[in-house]
Amino acid sequence: MNIALIGSGGREHAICQKIHESKLTKKIICIPGNAGTKNIAENLEIDISNFNKIYKAIKIFKIDLVIVGPEEPLVKGLVNFLETKKVKVFGPNKVASRLEGSKAFMKKLCKKYNIPTAKFKICRNKKEVKNFLEKISLPIVVKADGLAAGKGVTICKNKKQVLKISEEIFKGKFKSSKKLVLEEFIQGEEASYFLIVDKYTFKFFGTAQDHKRVKENDKGPNTGGMGAYSPASIISKTIEKKIIKKIVKPTIFALRKAKNPYRGFLYVGLMIRNNEPYLIEFNVRMGDPECQVILPRLKSDFLKVIIYAVNNNLDKINIDWKKEKSMTIVLCSKGYPGVYKKNREIKNLDRLNLDKKSFVFHAGTKIIKDRLVSNGGRVLNITSTGNNFYKIRKKIINLISMINWKYGFFRKDIGWKIINKK
Ligand code: AMP
Ligand code: GLY
């Protein structure tokens, strides 16, 4: 089969690698891809918001199946666009993607179906914000309604800050929406639960724990994710049952009932408090960097699983997982998530003698005149699998020290909550 993969992050390199390993694959094109995907696929420099151009490439390259990595084209309706043109595509449609594309939509659905989540209020003006502030104790979480590239959530310790952030959102700081959601702050432990979903059924697709803050000990501003590990041991069998019963099933049934059945990966972002799961967010795609730790643990043929899901046959396939654990550490450009420089050469990747259990997934990288250079905030994901998180982390840090990229930094404490416990 000829596959087109949309996106250019570490997530897409990890997906591309799995598709490359499948016997069912003939050719892969990545739109636009990165320097890592370039080694195993053909990269096409096309703007992913230009659906017509994507479609033209799909025709030229005789693509049989399109897999969409990031949220933005999903929320903008790429799946609907391609389906009307009779192209097979894996990912949720525009309405189903509102689970991630609009926090207000997601919260209203929670309210209607009694899904456990933080108490909230959707606000369109200052008066509504002030009214809610009277009723709820601090801290309060302010969330921009629409997509905000990971920058739309602020945990506020005082009312003044809530009002300031709210004002900015009402004035249009985020182009996607001028609404916001105010939320009760839930104290607990975060974890992410993944599913692959088709029209009729859904299957487990791994658990992971991301590290969103830029600095060690979970300090500093939020990022897209500085590292992750899988599985997330906090999700016990009992908690998993509650996640399915109280969160996943009502959501999937609601979308089916509204004649917009969900199909794609579903990322359930959770806070676990007193053994109870609370829904923090839905994402309509795999996580980045969570995908980079989940896919190396997948035993089944990834592409085969996707084909079964696209054809609504998920109930007819078993998805098998390795017992091994997995971790990734993200090597970032100095300055990220603030201002950072691009086009800094990365010289030593060839020196890494990777064994079968270790991977370098590229994110913000590109090739200029045969030289590998940085092209974003998150640059490389160094992933390794094994039986012991402490040893896996040590191995990854050793690999990063061999890269010795002077323009980069990384967190040495990924997995600190579970590693320090043992
Ligand atoms: P989100 O984009 O909704 O995942 O929010 C980003 C981060 O903010 C989450 O990963 C949590 O760490 C934190 N967060 C969001 N909502 C809440 C909440 N209601 N209570 C506590 N922390 C939250
Ligand atoms: N790592 C968080 C996300 O993919 O949204």
CSV table of C-alpha atoms and ligand atoms in Angstrom, one decimal, residues 11 100 210 212 224-225 267 281 283 285-290 378, ligand 2:
chain,number,residue,atom,x,y,z
A,11,ARG,CA,5.0,11.5,16.9
A,100,GLU,CA,-10.2,18.7,21.3
A,210,ASP,CA,4.0,13.0,30.0
A,212,LYS,CA,4.8,19.1,30.5
A,224,GLY,CA,4.4,20.4,24.4
A,225,GLY,CA,6.1,17.7,26.5
A,267,TYR,CA,-6.2,10.5,23.9
A,281,GLU,CA,-8.9,16.9,28.3
A,283,ASN,CA,-7.1,15.0,22.3
A,285,ARG,CA,-4.8,12.1,18.0
A,286,MET,CA,-1.8,10.3,19.6
A,287,GLY,CA,0.2,12.4,22.1
A,288,ASP,CA,3.6,13.8,21.3
A,289,PRO,CA,5.9,12.5,23.0
A,290,GLU,CA,3.5,9.8,24.3
A,378,ARG,CA,11.6,20.1,20.4
B,2,GLY,N1,2.1,15.7,25.1
B,2,GLY,C1,0.8,16.3,25.1
B,2,GLY,C2,0.0,16.2,23.9
B,2,GLY,O1,0.4,15.6,22.9
B,2,GLY,O2,-1.0,16.9,23.8
